[in-house]
mmCIF file of C-alpha atoms in Angstrom:
data_model
loop_
_atom_site.group_PDB
_atom_site.id
_atom_site.type_symbol
_atom_site.label_atom_id
_atom_site.label_comp_id
_atom_site.label_asym_id
_atom_site.label_seq_id
_atom_site.Cartn_x
_atom_site.Cartn_y
_atom_site.Cartn_z
ATOM 1 C CA UNK F 1063 37.795 29.610 -172.984
ATOM 2 C CA UNK F 1064 37.653 32.208 -175.094
ATOM 3 C CA UNK F 1065 34.655 33.533 -171.989
ATOM 4 C CA UNK F 1066 38.155 34.747 -170.787
ATOM 5 C CA UNK F 1067 37.406 32.970 -168.088
ATOM 6 C CA UNK F 1068 38.909 28.966 -166.034
ATOM 7 C CA UNK F 1069 36.656 27.353 -166.160
ATOM 8 C CA UNK F 1070 38.243 24.255 -166.883
ATOM 9 C CA UNK F 1071 41.666 22.545 -165.928
ATOM 10 C CA UNK F 1072 43.250 19.967 -167.466
ATOM 11 C CA UNK F 1073 42.443 16.789 -166.418
ATOM 12 C CA UNK F 1074 45.615 16.387 -164.860
ATOM 13 C CA UNK F 1075 44.756 18.782 -162.449
ATOM 14 C CA UNK F 1076 42.820 16.697 -160.104
ATOM 15 C CA UNK F 1077 46.068 14.656 -158.435
ATOM 16 C CA UNK F 1078 46.533 17.984 -157.031
ATOM 17 C CA UNK F 1079 43.299 18.154 -155.318
ATOM 18 C CA UNK F 1080 44.382 16.319 -152.126
ATOM 19 C CA UNK F 1081 46.924 17.743 -151.077
ATOM 20 C CA UNK F 1082 44.928 21.315 -152.164
ATOM 21 C CA UNK F 1083 42.588 19.717 -149.262
ATOM 22 C CA UNK F 1084 45.372 19.904 -146.996
ATOM 23 C CA UNK F 1085 46.273 23.806 -147.427
ATOM 24 C CA UNK F 1086 42.819 24.081 -147.885
ATOM 25 C CA UNK F 1087 41.950 22.806 -144.165
ATOM 26 C CA UNK F 1088 45.095 23.836 -142.215
ATOM 27 C CA UNK F 1089 47.280 26.336 -144.752
ATOM 28 C CA UNK F 1090 47.816 30.156 -143.523
ATOM 29 C CA UNK F 1091 45.202 32.493 -144.830
ATOM 30 C CA UNK F 1092 46.732 33.590 -147.933
ATOM 31 C CA UNK F 1093 47.400 29.704 -149.113
ATOM 32 C CA UNK F 1094 43.741 28.910 -147.746
ATOM 33 C CA UNK F 1095 41.701 31.307 -149.874
ATOM 34 C CA UNK F 1096 43.753 30.057 -153.216
ATOM 35 C CA UNK F 1097 43.117 26.725 -152.325
ATOM 36 C CA UNK F 1098 39.644 26.946 -152.241
ATOM 37 C CA UNK F 1099 39.573 28.677 -155.370
ATOM 38 C CA UNK F 1100 41.995 26.293 -156.938
ATOM 39 C CA UNK F 1101 39.619 23.049 -155.831
ATOM 40 C CA UNK F 1102 36.288 25.439 -157.333
ATOM 41 C CA UNK F 1103 38.183 25.258 -160.969
ATOM 42 C CA UNK F 1104 38.784 21.524 -161.011
ATOM 43 C CA UNK F 1105 34.933 20.631 -160.007
ATOM 44 C CA UNK F 1106 33.247 19.663 -156.802
ATOM 45 C CA UNK F 1107 33.443 16.353 -155.859
ATOM 46 C CA UNK F 1108 32.053 15.701 -151.957
ATOM 47 C CA UNK F 1109 35.541 16.420 -149.396
ATOM 48 C CA UNK F 1110 36.045 19.773 -151.563
ATOM 49 C CA UNK F 1111 32.106 20.395 -151.469
ATOM 50 C CA UNK F 1112 32.266 19.904 -147.360
ATOM 51 C CA UNK F 1113 35.344 21.679 -147.261
ATOM 52 C CA UNK F 1114 34.395 24.448 -149.081
ATOM 53 C CA UNK F 1115 30.825 24.507 -147.468
ATOM 54 C CA UNK F 1116 32.967 24.500 -143.805
ATOM 55 C CA UNK F 1117 35.220 27.655 -144.780
ATOM 56 C CA UNK F 1118 32.605 29.690 -145.618
ATOM 57 C CA UNK F 1119 31.886 29.369 -141.945
ATOM 58 C CA UNK F 1120 35.307 30.037 -141.110
ATOM 59 C CA UNK F 1121 36.628 33.616 -139.281
ATOM 60 C CA UNK F 1122 38.168 35.831 -142.200
ATOM 61 C CA UNK F 1123 35.345 36.841 -144.025
ATOM 62 C CA UNK F 1124 38.434 36.472 -147.273
ATOM 63 C CA UNK F 1125 38.497 33.124 -146.870
ATOM 64 C CA UNK F 1126 34.783 32.806 -146.791
ATOM 65 C CA UNK F 1127 35.764 34.939 -149.913
ATOM 66 C CA UNK F 1128 37.567 33.134 -151.563
ATOM 67 C CA UNK F 1129 35.136 29.806 -150.362
ATOM 68 C CA UNK F 1130 32.094 31.358 -152.485
ATOM 69 C CA UNK F 1131 34.272 31.515 -155.345
ATOM 70 C CA UNK F 1132 35.534 28.399 -155.367
ATOM 71 C CA UNK F 1133 31.614 27.097 -155.164
ATOM 72 C CA UNK F 1134 29.921 29.356 -157.219
ATOM 73 C CA UNK F 1135 33.482 28.568 -159.882
ATOM 74 C CA UNK F 1136 32.727 24.207 -158.899
ATOM 75 C CA UNK F 1137 29.427 23.955 -160.679
ATOM 76 C CA UNK F 1138 25.792 23.992 -159.127
ATOM 77 C CA UNK F 1139 27.146 21.608 -156.720
ATOM 78 C CA UNK F 1140 27.417 25.216 -154.841
ATOM 79 C CA UNK F 1141 24.559 26.490 -155.634
ATOM 80 C CA UNK F 1142 22.698 25.473 -152.486
ATOM 81 C CA UNK F 1143 25.506 26.080 -149.857
ATOM 82 C CA UNK F 1144 25.674 28.899 -151.224
ATOM 83 C CA UNK F 1145 21.968 30.490 -151.277
ATOM 84 C CA UNK F 1146 22.305 28.832 -147.797
ATOM 85 C CA UNK F 1147 24.824 30.607 -146.596
ATOM 86 C CA UNK F 1148 23.692 33.904 -148.777
ATOM 87 C CA UNK F 1149 20.782 34.412 -145.846
ATOM 88 C CA UNK F 1150 23.443 34.542 -142.238
ATOM 89 C CA UNK F 1151 25.914 36.103 -143.799
ATOM 90 C CA UNK F 1152 26.807 39.330 -142.198
ATOM 91 C CA UNK F 1153 30.069 41.108 -144.115
ATOM 92 C CA UNK F 1154 28.271 43.226 -146.867
ATOM 93 C CA UNK F 1155 31.976 42.072 -148.792
ATOM 94 C CA UNK F 1156 31.174 38.241 -148.298
ATOM 95 C CA UNK F 1157 27.533 38.604 -149.141
ATOM 96 C CA UNK F 1158 28.825 40.927 -152.558
ATOM 97 C CA UNK F 1159 30.787 37.606 -152.953
ATOM 98 C CA UNK F 1160 28.411 35.685 -152.544
ATOM 99 C CA UNK F 1161 26.257 37.433 -155.536
ATOM 100 C CA UNK F 1162 28.633 37.146 -157.414
ATOM 101 C CA UNK F 1163 29.915 33.402 -156.754
ATOM 102 C CA UNK F 1164 26.179 32.559 -157.426
ATOM 103 C CA UNK F 1165 25.957 34.305 -160.727
ATOM 104 C CA UNK F 1166 28.385 32.585 -162.584
ATOM 105 C CA UNK F 1167 26.133 28.851 -162.020
ATOM 106 C CA UNK F 1168 23.939 28.945 -164.700
ATOM 107 C CA UNK F 1169 20.146 27.541 -163.460
ATOM 108 C CA UNK F 1170 17.019 28.890 -162.953
ATOM 109 C CA UNK F 1171 16.831 28.780 -159.540
ATOM 110 C CA UNK F 1172 20.512 31.005 -158.804
ATOM 111 C CA UNK F 1173 18.249 33.142 -161.725
ATOM 112 C CA UNK F 1174 15.872 33.297 -159.159
ATOM 113 C CA UNK F 1175 17.537 33.907 -156.340
ATOM 114 C CA UNK F 1176 19.413 36.999 -157.563
ATOM 115 C CA UNK F 1177 16.418 38.492 -158.101
ATOM 116 C CA UNK F 1178 14.838 37.847 -155.128
ATOM 117 C CA UNK F 1179 18.776 39.711 -153.499
ATOM 118 C CA UNK F 1180 18.218 42.346 -156.159
ATOM 119 C CA UNK F 1181 14.754 42.932 -154.960
ATOM 120 C CA UNK F 1182 15.838 42.793 -151.101
ATOM 121 C CA UNK F 1183 18.588 44.725 -151.814
ATOM 122 C CA UNK F 1184 16.550 47.690 -153.522
ATOM 123 C CA UNK F 1185 14.545 47.851 -150.408
ATOM 124 C CA UNK F 1186 16.813 48.194 -148.073
ATOM 125 C CA UNK F 1187 18.751 50.589 -150.045
ATOM 126 C CA UNK F 1188 22.300 48.717 -150.530
ATOM 127 C CA UNK F 1189 23.351 50.256 -153.747
ATOM 128 C CA UNK F 1190 27.092 48.643 -153.585
ATOM 129 C CA UNK F 1191 24.553 44.895 -153.604
ATOM 130 C CA UNK F 1192 22.351 46.220 -156.095
ATOM 131 C CA UNK F 1193 24.797 46.528 -158.570
ATOM 132 C CA UNK F 1194 26.060 43.506 -157.664
ATOM 133 C CA UNK F 1195 23.197 41.884 -158.062
ATOM 134 C CA UNK F 1196 22.507 43.467 -161.627
ATOM 135 C CA UNK F 1197 26.279 42.121 -162.333
ATOM 136 C CA UNK F 1198 25.591 39.093 -161.321
ATOM 137 C CA UNK F 1199 22.390 38.754 -163.517
ATOM 138 C CA UNK F 1200 24.266 40.056 -166.418
ATOM 139 C CA UNK F 1201 26.882 37.340 -165.554
ATOM 140 C CA UNK F 1202 24.217 34.053 -165.381
ATOM 141 C CA UNK F 1203 22.150 35.624 -168.420
ATOM 142 C CA UNK F 1204 25.078 36.641 -170.765
ATOM 143 C CA UNK F 1205 23.383 40.149 -170.769
ATOM 144 C CA UNK F 1206 24.397 43.178 -170.716
ATOM 145 C CA UNK F 1207 22.220 46.567 -168.665
ATOM 146 C CA UNK F 1208 20.427 47.598 -165.811
ATOM 147 C CA UNK F 1209 17.026 45.966 -166.095
ATOM 148 C CA UNK F 1210 14.337 46.177 -163.113
ATOM 149 C CA UNK F 1211 13.210 43.076 -161.169
ATOM 150 C CA UNK F 1212 10.502 42.248 -163.015
ATOM 151 C CA UNK F 1213 12.359 42.090 -166.056
ATOM 152 C CA UNK F 1214 14.699 40.224 -165.086
ATOM 153 C CA UNK F 1215 12.697 38.043 -163.551
ATOM 154 C CA UNK F 1216 11.406 37.449 -167.023
ATOM 155 C CA UNK F 1217 14.543 36.236 -168.544
ATOM 156 C CA UNK F 1218 15.472 33.910 -165.855
ATOM 157 C CA UNK F 1219 11.927 32.080 -165.939
ATOM 158 C CA UNK F 1220 13.670 31.040 -169.785
ATOM 159 C CA UNK F 1221 16.325 29.545 -168.091
ATOM 160 C CA UNK F 1222 17.404 25.674 -168.137
ATOM 161 C CA UNK F 1223 16.673 24.123 -164.657
ATOM 162 C CA UNK F 1224 18.975 22.882 -162.522
ATOM 163 C CA UNK F 1225 20.624 19.183 -163.523
ATOM 164 C CA UNK F 1226 23.602 17.112 -163.129
ATOM 165 C CA UNK F 1227 25.224 18.638 -165.874
ATOM 166 C CA UNK F 1228 28.082 21.305 -165.684
ATOM 167 C CA UNK F 1229 26.241 24.926 -165.951
ATOM 168 C CA UNK F 1230 29.938 26.544 -165.968
ATOM 169 C CA UNK F 1231 29.826 26.180 -170.300
ATOM 170 C CA UNK F 1232 30.106 28.583 -172.549
ATOM 171 C CA UNK F 1233 27.427 31.384 -171.866
ATOM 172 C CA UNK F 1234 24.637 31.670 -175.090
ATOM 173 C CA UNK F 1235 24.801 35.110 -177.413
ATOM 174 C CA UNK F 1236 23.174 37.515 -176.230
ATOM 175 C CA UNK F 1237 20.324 38.181 -178.840
ATOM 176 C CA UNK F 1238 19.385 42.172 -180.259
ATOM 177 C CA UNK F 1239 15.756 41.918 -177.992
ATOM 178 C CA UNK F 1240 18.592 40.668 -174.611
ATOM 179 C CA UNK F 1241 20.659 43.365 -174.848
ATOM 180 C CA UNK F 1242 17.917 46.281 -175.663
ATOM 181 C CA UNK F 1243 15.183 44.617 -174.101
#
């Protein structure tokens, strides 16, 4: 795990999926939150995707945030769900968590949505949202440094289109141009 994140778990953990689904449906809040994160780490299958989508509408904001984290760590299949929730979520913490989760999905559509979010945050003077979008874009592109929306848009254009493959792999190394540009 050279990137320092838990993107891969042993295949043997996948046997825990039925128990995790049950806990995520009916357990105490802390257990539901942990199950949501674990389901994403194991990888999204259709039941997990459906349950995490439902959890994004939970009455508890911490459950919604961890459902977003699970979707972000689960691969590109969670992106449409995150994008849809971003349009309706009103809790600023959950919105920032969705933005962070989108930074884990290394596909152009995620980058384009993050640039649009950055522009929105700049327009409405949402400093915390702007910083969350900047950090997610840095994570997404494996680069460092604050950039303008136009500079991010140019960088995002070089990203791969979404595909059926797992996009949670270790990011490409930053080039000197990425770091300085």
